[in-house]
Short mmCIF file of C-alpha atoms in Angstrom, two decimals:
data_model
loop_
_atom_site.label_atom_id
_atom_site.label_comp_id
_atom_site.label_asym_id
_atom_site.label_seq_id
_atom_site.Cartn_x
_atom_site.Cartn_y
_atom_site.Cartn_z
CA MET A 1 6.68 -0.41 2.52
CA ALA A 2 9.33 -0.61 5.37
CA ARG A 3 8.59 -3.71 6.96
CA ASP A 4 8.36 -3.97 10.74
CA PRO A 5 6.10 -6.90 10.72
CA LEU A 6 4.99 -6.05 14.11
CA PHE A 7 3.56 -2.93 13.24
CA HIS A 8 2.81 -3.01 9.69
CA ALA A 9 -0.47 -1.75 8.56
CA SER A 10 -0.28 0.17 5.39
CA GLY A 11 -0.19 -0.57 1.60
CA THR A 12 1.50 0.72 -1.44
CA GLY A 13 1.96 0.24 -4.84
CA ALA A 14 2.14 -3.23 -6.29
CA GLY A 15 3.16 -6.95 -5.97
CA ALA A 16 4.13 -9.89 -4.00
CA ARG A 17 6.69 -12.29 -5.39
CA GLY A 18 4.47 -15.14 -5.96
CA SER A 19 5.36 -16.12 -9.33
CA PRO A 20 7.89 -15.92 -11.76
CA ARG A 21 8.70 -12.30 -12.95
CA THR A 22 7.25 -11.65 -16.37
CA GLY A 23 6.83 -8.51 -18.35
CA GLY A 24 4.15 -8.41 -21.03
CA HIS A 25 3.90 -4.88 -22.42
CA THR A 26 1.68 -5.66 -25.41
CA ALA A 27 1.83 -2.14 -26.91
CA VAL A 28 5.52 -2.23 -27.13
CA VAL A 29 6.99 -2.20 -30.98
CA GLY A 30 10.70 -1.93 -29.80
CA ASP A 31 13.06 0.66 -28.27
CA THR A 32 12.93 3.66 -30.62
CA VAL A 33 12.85 6.23 -28.01
CA ASP A 34 14.77 9.41 -28.84
CA TRP A 35 16.65 9.24 -25.19
CA ASP A 36 18.85 12.23 -26.27
CA GLY A 37 16.01 14.31 -27.40
CA LEU A 38 14.18 13.21 -24.00
CA ARG A 39 17.10 14.54 -21.94
CA ARG A 40 17.34 17.91 -23.65
CA ARG A 41 13.45 18.63 -23.22
CA MET A 42 13.66 17.58 -19.50
CA SER A 43 14.45 20.09 -16.69
CA GLY A 44 15.07 17.09 -14.44
CA THR A 45 17.72 14.39 -15.30
CA LEU A 46 17.35 11.35 -17.42
CA LEU A 47 19.89 8.56 -16.33
CA ARG A 48 20.65 5.52 -18.24
CA PRO A 49 22.78 2.49 -17.79
CA GLY A 50 26.45 3.79 -17.38
CA ASP A 51 25.50 7.03 -16.17
CA ALA A 52 26.62 8.28 -12.88
CA GLY A 53 23.72 7.60 -10.41
CA PHE A 54 21.59 5.04 -12.56
CA ASP A 55 22.30 2.08 -10.77
CA ASN A 56 21.29 3.38 -7.26
CA ALA A 57 18.28 5.36 -8.87
CA ARG A 58 16.91 2.19 -10.60
CA LYS A 59 16.65 0.08 -7.16
CA LEU A 60 13.39 -0.01 -5.49
CA PHE A 61 12.92 -1.09 -1.91
CA ASN A 62 12.94 -4.76 -2.08
CA PRO A 63 16.58 -5.98 -2.98
CA LEU A 64 15.12 -8.94 -4.57
CA ASN A 65 13.81 -6.70 -7.53
CA ASP A 66 17.43 -5.76 -8.17
CA ASP A 67 17.52 -7.74 -11.41
CA ARG A 68 14.90 -5.56 -12.88
CA VAL A 69 16.80 -2.90 -14.99
CA PRO A 70 15.03 -0.30 -16.83
CA ALA A 71 16.36 1.37 -19.88
CA ALA A 72 16.03 4.76 -18.32
CA VAL A 73 15.03 6.58 -15.15
CA ALA A 74 13.63 9.92 -15.57
CA GLN A 75 13.88 11.91 -12.39
CA CYS A 76 11.12 14.19 -13.14
CA ALA A 77 11.33 17.78 -11.55
CA SER A 78 8.05 19.13 -13.14
CA VAL A 79 4.61 18.05 -14.65
CA ALA A 80 5.94 19.04 -17.96
CA ASP A 81 8.70 16.49 -17.53
CA VAL A 82 6.53 13.95 -16.73
CA ARG A 83 4.40 14.72 -19.98
CA GLU A 84 7.74 14.71 -22.44
CA ALA A 85 8.58 11.18 -20.65
CA VAL A 86 5.34 9.62 -21.23
CA LEU A 87 4.99 11.01 -24.82
CA ALA A 88 8.49 9.77 -25.67
CA ALA A 89 8.09 6.33 -24.55
CA ALA A 90 4.44 5.67 -25.10
CA ARG A 91 3.91 2.79 -27.48
CA ARG A 92 7.84 2.34 -27.51
CA VAL A 93 8.84 0.67 -24.34
CA PRO A 94 6.97 -0.01 -21.20
CA VAL A 95 6.41 2.98 -18.79
CA ALA A 96 5.81 2.70 -15.18
CA ALA A 97 5.85 5.48 -12.44
CA ARG A 98 7.80 5.22 -9.07
CA SER A 99 7.16 7.13 -5.78
CA GLY A 100 8.24 5.37 -2.78
CA GLY A 101 9.82 2.35 -4.67
CA HIS A 102 7.74 -0.06 -2.57
CA SER A 103 6.24 -2.09 -5.34
CA TYR A 104 6.31 -5.81 -4.03
CA VAL A 105 7.40 -7.26 -7.21
CA GLY A 106 9.15 -4.34 -8.68
CA TYR A 107 6.82 -3.23 -11.19
CA SER A 108 7.74 0.54 -11.21
CA ALA A 109 10.99 -0.51 -12.50
CA PRO A 110 9.97 -2.24 -15.87
CA PRO A 111 13.00 -4.36 -17.54
CA GLY A 112 14.06 -2.56 -20.64
CA GLY A 113 11.27 0.34 -20.00
CA LEU A 114 11.20 4.00 -18.35
CA THR A 115 10.81 4.55 -15.12
CA LEU A 116 9.13 7.92 -14.16
CA ASP A 117 10.78 8.77 -10.89
CA LEU A 118 8.46 11.34 -9.17
CA ARG A 119 10.37 11.84 -6.02
CA ARG A 120 11.35 15.31 -6.73
CA LEU A 121 7.72 16.28 -6.96
CA SER A 122 7.16 15.84 -3.04
CA ALA A 123 6.03 19.14 -1.99
CA VAL A 124 3.43 19.27 0.69
CA ARG A 125 1.33 22.48 1.30
CA VAL A 126 -1.28 22.55 4.03
CA ARG A 127 -3.98 25.57 3.32
CA PRO A 128 -5.84 27.53 5.70
CA ASP A 129 -8.85 25.44 5.17
CA GLY A 130 -6.91 22.08 5.93
CA ALA A 131 -6.76 20.91 2.43
CA ALA A 132 -3.33 19.43 1.66
CA THR A 133 -1.84 19.31 -1.63
CA VAL A 134 0.65 16.62 -2.07
CA GLY A 135 3.21 15.82 -4.48
CA ALA A 136 3.02 12.24 -5.96
CA GLY A 137 6.64 11.78 -4.94
CA ALA A 138 6.08 12.58 -1.20
CA THR A 139 6.67 9.94 1.28
CA LEU A 140 4.35 9.19 4.18
CA GLU A 141 7.23 10.81 6.37
CA ASN A 142 6.90 14.17 3.98
CA VAL A 143 2.99 14.00 4.70
CA TYR A 144 2.99 13.30 8.36
CA THR A 145 5.76 15.88 8.96
CA ALA A 146 3.88 18.81 7.14
CA LEU A 147 0.37 17.76 8.56
CA GLY A 148 1.80 17.39 12.16
CA GLN A 149 3.20 20.83 11.89
CA ALA A 150 -0.19 22.28 11.10
CA ASN A 151 -1.98 20.18 13.32
CA ARG A 152 -3.77 18.16 10.78
CA CYS A 153 -3.95 14.49 10.19
CA LEU A 154 -4.71 12.26 7.24
CA PRO A 155 -5.26 8.53 7.76
CA GLY A 156 -2.82 6.51 5.80
CA GLY A 157 -0.17 3.82 5.81
CA SER A 158 2.75 3.29 8.61
CA CYS A 159 6.13 3.03 6.96
CA PHE A 160 7.50 6.55 6.64
CA THR A 161 9.65 5.62 3.40
CA VAL A 162 6.20 4.47 1.61
CA GLY A 163 5.13 6.83 -1.27
CA ILE A 164 1.64 8.45 -0.64
CA ALA A 165 0.75 7.89 -4.14
CA GLY A 166 0.63 4.04 -4.09
CA VAL A 167 -1.14 4.19 -0.81
CA ALA A 168 -3.83 6.23 -2.10
CA LEU A 169 -4.33 4.91 -5.25
CA GLY A 170 -4.52 1.27 -3.87
CA GLY A 171 -7.14 2.53 -1.06
CA GLY A 172 -5.18 3.38 1.86
CA ILE A 173 -5.48 1.23 4.89
CA GLY A 174 -3.64 2.21 8.17
CA VAL A 175 -4.03 3.14 11.91
CA LEU A 176 -6.53 5.72 11.83
CA GLN A 177 -9.06 4.19 9.33
CA ARG A 178 -11.74 2.82 11.66
CA LYS A 179 -12.05 6.35 13.00
CA PHE A 180 -11.15 8.55 9.84
CA GLY A 181 -11.61 6.04 7.00
CA LEU A 182 -9.04 4.96 4.22
CA THR A 183 -6.68 7.49 2.47
CA CYS A 184 -8.67 7.39 -0.72
CA ASP A 185 -11.67 8.75 1.30
CA HIS A 186 -10.13 11.92 1.66
CA LEU A 187 -9.13 12.41 -1.85
CA VAL A 188 -10.55 15.65 -3.20
CA SER A 189 -8.99 15.73 -6.63
CA ALA A 190 -6.05 14.43 -8.50
CA GLU A 191 -3.73 15.92 -11.41
CA VAL A 192 -3.05 13.14 -13.81
CA ILE A 193 -0.97 12.89 -17.11
CA THR A 194 -2.87 10.76 -19.54
CA ALA A 195 -1.24 8.36 -22.12
CA ASP A 196 -1.68 10.97 -24.81
CA GLY A 197 0.02 13.75 -22.50
CA ARG A 198 -2.93 15.46 -21.54
CA THR A 199 -3.15 17.23 -18.18
CA LEU A 200 -6.40 16.31 -16.44
CA THR A 201 -7.82 17.13 -13.27
CA ALA A 202 -9.93 14.37 -11.73
CA SER A 203 -12.55 15.13 -8.98
CA ALA A 204 -15.95 14.16 -8.19
CA THR A 205 -17.31 16.83 -10.77
CA ARG A 206 -14.36 16.99 -13.42
CA GLU A 207 -13.77 13.62 -14.93
CA PRO A 208 -15.82 11.60 -12.30
CA ASP A 209 -15.04 7.89 -13.66
CA LEU A 210 -11.46 8.58 -13.36
CA PHE A 211 -11.80 10.07 -9.82
CA TRP A 212 -13.70 6.92 -8.80
CA ALA A 213 -11.00 4.49 -10.33
CA LEU A 214 -8.14 6.53 -8.63
CA ARG A 215 -9.69 5.74 -5.41
CA GLY A 216 -8.56 2.09 -4.76
CA GLY A 217 -8.04 1.16 -8.57
CA GLY A 218 -4.47 0.24 -7.83
CA GLY A 219 -1.14 2.23 -8.86
CA GLY A 220 0.14 2.07 -12.48
CA ASN A 221 -3.41 2.07 -14.01
CA PHE A 222 -5.22 4.98 -16.10
CA GLY A 223 -2.24 7.47 -15.97
CA VAL A 224 0.49 9.10 -13.87
CA VAL A 225 -1.11 11.07 -11.12
CA THR A 226 1.54 13.98 -10.21
CA GLU A 227 -0.63 15.83 -7.44
CA PHE A 228 -3.15 14.94 -5.07
CA THR A 229 -5.43 17.33 -3.13
CA PHE A 230 -6.60 15.74 0.47
CA ALA A 231 -9.26 16.76 3.03
CA THR A 232 -7.68 16.52 6.14
CA ASP A 233 -8.96 16.68 9.81
CA PRO A 234 -7.70 18.36 13.00
CA ALA A 235 -4.88 16.20 14.42
CA PRO A 236 -6.23 14.41 17.62
CA ALA A 237 -4.43 13.30 20.87
CA LEU A 238 -3.56 9.66 20.56
CA THR A 239 -2.46 6.53 22.27
CA VAL A 240 -0.32 3.81 20.94
CA PHE A 241 0.03 0.44 22.32
CA ALA A 242 1.83 -2.82 21.87
CA LEU A 243 1.22 -5.89 23.69
CA GLY A 244 3.41 -9.14 23.40
CA PHE A 245 1.96 -12.60 24.65
CA PRO A 246 4.04 -15.84 25.52
CA ALA A 247 5.05 -17.74 22.71
CA SER A 248 3.00 -21.36 21.85
CA ALA A 249 0.29 -22.34 19.48
CA GLY A 250 -2.43 -22.48 22.01
CA ASN A 251 -1.70 -18.93 23.34
CA VAL A 252 -1.80 -17.69 19.83
CA THR A 253 -5.20 -19.50 19.28
CA LYS A 254 -6.50 -17.93 22.59
CA VAL A 255 -5.39 -14.32 21.64
CA LEU A 256 -6.85 -14.66 18.10
CA THR A 257 -10.14 -16.20 19.50
CA GLY A 258 -10.35 -13.31 21.80
CA TRP A 259 -9.05 -10.61 19.46
CA GLN A 260 -11.78 -10.95 16.92
CA PRO A 261 -14.79 -10.28 18.83
CA TRP A 262 -12.98 -7.53 20.84
CA ILE A 263 -12.02 -5.40 17.86
CA THR A 264 -15.54 -5.95 16.25
CA ALA A 265 -17.18 -4.65 19.42
CA ALA A 266 -14.70 -1.84 20.01
CA PRO A 267 -15.26 1.75 19.49
CA ARG A 268 -14.15 3.03 16.24
CA ALA A 269 -11.65 5.26 17.81
CA LEU A 270 -9.74 1.88 18.42
CA TRP A 271 -7.64 0.41 15.87
CA ALA A 272 -5.65 -2.81 16.41
CA ASN A 273 -3.80 -5.27 14.44
CA LEU A 274 -2.84 -8.95 15.41
CA ASN A 275 0.78 -10.05 14.31
CA MET A 276 1.38 -13.75 14.51
CA ALA A 277 5.00 -14.89 13.98
CA GLY A 278 5.28 -18.48 12.87
CA GLY A 279 8.01 -21.10 14.34
CA THR A 280 8.26 -24.07 16.50
CA ALA A 281 6.28 -22.02 19.17
CA PRO A 282 4.46 -19.57 17.37
CA SER A 283 4.01 -15.94 19.12
CA CYS A 284 1.99 -12.88 18.74
CA ARG A 285 1.39 -9.30 19.42
CA VAL A 286 -1.41 -6.92 19.44
CA ALA A 287 -0.45 -3.35 18.59
CA GLY A 288 -2.54 -0.37 17.76
CA CYS A 289 -3.73 3.15 17.95
CA PHE A 290 -6.77 4.78 19.98
CA VAL A 291 -8.06 8.13 19.50
CA GLY A 292 -8.04 9.33 23.03
CA PRO A 293 -6.27 9.20 26.27
CA SER A 294 -4.30 6.12 27.63
CA SER A 295 -6.70 5.76 30.62
CA ALA A 296 -9.61 4.86 28.16
CA CYS A 297 -7.44 2.92 26.08
CA ASN A 298 -6.16 0.92 29.11
CA THR A 299 -9.65 -0.12 30.00
CA LEU A 300 -10.19 -1.36 26.41
CA LEU A 301 -6.87 -3.55 26.46
CA ASN A 302 -7.63 -4.85 29.85
CA ASP A 303 -11.07 -6.35 28.08
CA LEU A 304 -8.87 -7.81 25.32
CA VAL A 305 -6.82 -9.61 27.83
CA ALA A 306 -9.52 -10.81 29.76
CA ARG A 307 -11.24 -12.41 26.36
CA ALA A 308 -7.89 -13.87 25.49
CA GLY A 309 -7.39 -15.50 28.67
CA VAL A 310 -3.51 -14.90 28.17
CA LEU A 311 -1.50 -12.50 30.12
CA PRO A 312 0.68 -10.32 28.11
CA THR A 313 4.51 -10.50 28.85
CA GLN A 314 5.01 -6.98 27.64
CA ARG A 315 2.73 -4.09 27.60
CA ARG A 316 3.29 -0.50 26.28
CA VAL A 317 0.79 2.08 26.33
CA GLU A 318 1.83 5.84 25.52
CA ASP A 319 -0.10 9.00 25.01
CA ARG A 320 1.65 10.60 21.80
CA ASP A 321 0.55 13.55 19.35
CA TYR A 322 -0.27 12.84 15.62
CA PHE A 323 3.08 12.75 14.24
CA LYS A 324 4.54 10.84 17.12
CA ALA A 325 2.05 8.32 16.94
CA MET A 326 2.60 7.82 13.25
CA ARG A 327 6.58 7.54 14.05
CA PHE A 328 5.60 4.45 16.46
CA PHE A 329 4.45 2.55 13.64
CA SER A 330 7.09 3.73 11.18
CA GLY A 331 9.42 0.71 10.95
CA SER A 332 13.09 0.68 9.59
CA PRO A 333 13.73 2.78 6.52
CA ASP A 334 16.55 0.41 5.29
CA ARG A 335 15.81 -1.74 2.23
CA GLN A 336 14.57 -5.24 3.15
CA SER A 337 14.32 -8.37 1.07
CA PHE A 338 10.89 -10.01 1.40
CA VAL A 339 7.83 -12.25 -0.09
CA ALA A 340 4.39 -11.18 0.76
CA SER A 341 0.96 -11.71 -0.30
CA SER A 342 -2.53 -10.99 1.05
CA ARG A 343 -6.14 -12.13 1.86
CA VAL A 344 -9.24 -10.53 3.31
CA LEU A 345 -11.35 -11.82 5.79
CA ALA A 346 -14.88 -11.35 5.07
CA THR A 347 -16.00 -12.20 8.85
CA PRO A 348 -13.91 -13.39 11.54
CA THR A 349 -12.52 -16.74 11.02
CA ALA A 350 -14.31 -19.55 12.65
CA GLY A 351 -11.11 -21.83 12.65
CA PRO A 352 -8.57 -19.72 14.84
CA ALA A 353 -6.85 -23.06 15.88
CA ALA A 354 -6.19 -23.93 11.89
CA VAL A 355 -4.88 -20.38 11.24
CA VAL A 356 -2.25 -20.86 13.75
CA ALA A 357 -1.47 -24.28 12.61
CA LEU A 358 -0.48 -22.68 9.18
CA LEU A 359 2.31 -20.65 11.08
CA THR A 360 3.53 -23.65 13.11
CA GLY A 361 7.03 -24.75 12.05
CA ARG A 362 7.53 -21.90 9.72
CA PRO A 363 10.08 -19.39 11.18
CA GLY A 364 10.33 -15.86 9.64
CA MET A 365 6.64 -16.24 8.62
CA ALA A 366 4.25 -13.52 9.83
CA LEU A 367 0.76 -13.33 9.22
CA ILE A 368 -0.66 -9.84 10.14
CA LEU A 369 -4.45 -9.11 10.40
CA ASP A 370 -5.38 -5.36 10.07
CA ALA A 371 -8.71 -4.52 11.44
CA LEU A 372 -11.27 -2.76 9.01
CA GLY A 373 -14.69 -1.58 10.32
CA GLY A 374 -15.86 1.67 11.50
CA ALA A 375 -15.65 4.52 8.94
CA VAL A 376 -14.30 2.09 6.36
CA ALA A 377 -17.43 0.31 6.15
CA ASP A 378 -19.58 3.75 6.09
CA VAL A 379 -18.56 4.04 2.36
CA GLY A 380 -20.55 1.89 -0.21
CA VAL A 381 -18.58 -0.96 -1.92
CA GLN A 382 -19.21 0.48 -5.30
CA GLN A 383 -19.00 4.13 -4.17
CA THR A 384 -15.14 4.13 -4.62
CA ALA A 385 -13.03 1.56 -6.67
CA PHE A 386 -11.93 -0.11 -3.12
CA PRO A 387 -14.32 -3.12 -2.82
CA HIS A 388 -13.62 -4.52 0.72
CA ARG A 389 -15.85 -2.02 2.70
CA LYS A 390 -17.97 -4.57 4.59
CA ALA A 391 -14.94 -6.85 5.49
CA PHE A 392 -13.72 -7.73 8.76
CA ALA A 393 -9.84 -7.41 8.08
CA THR A 394 -7.19 -7.67 5.69
CA ALA A 395 -4.46 -10.10 5.97
CA GLN A 396 -0.82 -9.87 5.04
CA ILE A 397 1.44 -12.93 4.83
CA TYR A 398 5.05 -11.79 4.92
CA ALA A 399 8.35 -13.63 4.96
CA SER A 400 11.96 -12.54 4.97
CA ALA A 401 14.16 -13.93 2.19
CA THR A 402 17.23 -13.64 0.17
CA THR A 403 18.08 -14.28 -3.41
CA ALA A 404 19.13 -17.72 -2.28
CA SER A 405 16.04 -18.47 -0.28
CA GLU A 406 13.37 -16.73 -2.37
CA ALA A 407 12.03 -19.93 -4.13
CA ALA A 408 11.93 -21.81 -0.97
CA VAL A 409 10.26 -18.79 0.91
CA THR A 410 7.85 -18.14 -1.98
CA ARG A 411 6.58 -21.57 -1.73
CA SER A 412 6.06 -21.39 1.85
CA VAL A 413 4.15 -17.92 1.32
CA GLY A 414 1.83 -19.46 -1.25
CA GLN A 415 1.30 -22.39 0.99
CA VAL A 416 -0.27 -20.32 3.69
CA VAL A 417 -1.99 -18.32 1.33
CA ALA A 418 -3.77 -21.51 0.02
CA GLY A 419 -4.29 -22.56 3.53
CA LEU A 420 -6.26 -19.56 4.08
CA ALA A 421 -8.14 -19.97 1.07
CA ASP A 422 -9.12 -23.66 2.18
CA LEU A 423 -10.48 -21.73 5.09
CA GLY A 424 -12.72 -19.57 3.18
CA ILE A 425 -10.25 -16.75 3.39
CA LYS A 426 -10.19 -15.37 -0.08
CA ASP A 427 -9.92 -12.02 -2.01
CA GLY A 428 -6.61 -9.92 -1.62
CA TYR A 429 -5.68 -6.14 -1.09
CA VAL A 430 -4.24 -4.73 -4.12
CA ASN A 431 -1.32 -2.81 -2.40
CA TYR A 432 -0.19 -6.23 -1.35
CA ILE A 433 -0.29 -7.45 -4.69
CA ASP A 434 0.61 -11.05 -5.71
CA PRO A 435 1.22 -12.14 -9.26
CA ALA A 436 0.12 -15.91 -8.00
CA LEU A 437 -3.09 -15.08 -6.48
CA PRO A 438 -5.80 -16.96 -8.20
CA ASP A 439 -8.43 -14.91 -9.97
CA TRP A 440 -6.65 -11.77 -8.78
CA GLY A 441 -8.48 -9.18 -10.71
CA THR A 442 -11.79 -10.45 -8.85
CA ALA A 443 -9.85 -10.71 -5.46
CA TYR A 444 -8.63 -7.15 -5.74
CA TYR A 445 -11.67 -5.45 -7.07
CA GLY A 446 -14.50 -7.58 -6.84
CA PRO A 447 -17.66 -5.81 -8.20
CA ASN A 448 -15.93 -3.28 -9.34
CA LEU A 449 -13.44 -5.07 -11.96
CA ASP A 450 -15.50 -4.44 -14.90
CA ARG A 451 -16.10 -0.77 -14.28
CA LEU A 452 -12.30 -0.35 -13.83
CA ARG A 453 -11.56 -2.01 -16.87
CA ARG A 454 -13.96 0.37 -19.00
CA VAL A 455 -12.23 3.25 -17.10
CA ALA A 456 -9.02 2.13 -18.13
CA TYR A 457 -9.74 1.46 -21.84
CA ALA A 458 -11.53 5.08 -22.07
CA TYR A 459 -8.23 6.78 -20.77
CA ASP A 460 -5.40 4.35 -22.19
CA PRO A 461 -6.98 2.68 -25.02
CA ASP A 462 -3.66 1.73 -26.22
CA ARG A 463 -2.31 0.14 -22.95
CA VAL A 464 0.34 2.52 -22.54
CA PHE A 465 0.61 1.85 -18.83
CA ASP A 466 0.34 -1.67 -19.04
CA PHE A 467 1.97 -4.38 -16.83
CA PRO A 468 1.20 -7.98 -15.75
CA GLN A 469 -1.43 -7.18 -13.44
CA ALA A 470 -2.77 -3.92 -14.98
CA VAL A 471 -6.80 -3.82 -14.72
CA THR A 472 -6.85 -4.39 -18.35
CA ARG A 473 -5.30 -8.02 -17.95
CA ALA A 474 -7.69 -9.03 -15.69
#
């Protein structure tokens, strides 16, 4: 997703760059795809190396993934195109769907394989009953724009260029989650193209195991979703805020110490994250969203300042409507090079000073804590595939990088991740996927892993939708 580490609170697709990039599509028997035949059968466009537009079409959001070159990009203009492309490539070359293109390690651009580019399937329609049908290629900006115009809302991620598909399939944390729950909690049904070319509708009553898996089981598994139907809520009046505090390890420790009990005790109408930036003198900001007026929000923020015992040097509090509030968190749409990983805090950390020490002397490093709780915890751990229902917060470890600095930055991110694990902060969020995360299958899916594997085998026994961190690999 687009990175503004100060406000980042969303998830999508797959992968941080914690280990060497590997392929490993066990079902592939060689590139014997009839590309010319597929091109003739598609109403959309099939691009291959050397074709005009191929180089731009294949690139993902993170430039560090530019060395991943698929054999073809199918710019699907219809569900039929998706089906034709899957059938043409299945068991011949790796197949992966792409919506927003924010796969952290580039899993949606399989080297030598086929990228199913769904961005033309981006229509968003809001029905009179408030339900929204959303093409799998829609970005969060597409979704929030249409919902805002209809005076409806859906909890989701923050970055406008992220695809709704990656967000929802991984669970969907975001700035309204404590009040309205995760994105996947609002999923009513999904249209899915399976590995054998069938078009299925997954819902609570039709293909219920697949429906369960799609709500937090991660992108790239089970099949290709072409359309979602979400239940939405009336759009509320919102308050957005950001507080910046003076830099020093001591001040950041105090803010973290005060933030944890403050957000735990806060009403579910309030969501906030804590963004801690590394350096010689670490710094931090608290940003968030409140369902209600700024007058009530300011009272809550005053309580945070009192608990922390540190006066902010910057304080911004604004009343906004739903769409403008989402734009407040949207970040930059420009491509950005970064390395990232994740952890999940089961409970507030008992060692704030030790957490801050991991950032000291690491300029460019950010550790972002996104509060869970509220409506997220109303759903059972095994009721959907997303397992972190009772956790306190998710943690994203994020650092800007270049091709030249990637190896060193990756080591540094890994050291912070390991340091958090030493403090008892384990598990991970699949939308901040990291190939180097120890026991990643359990970290992402916990007690839901075995069932996810069974669902994957039931719908894709030949592992057509295989990739290095597919649930069948765990």
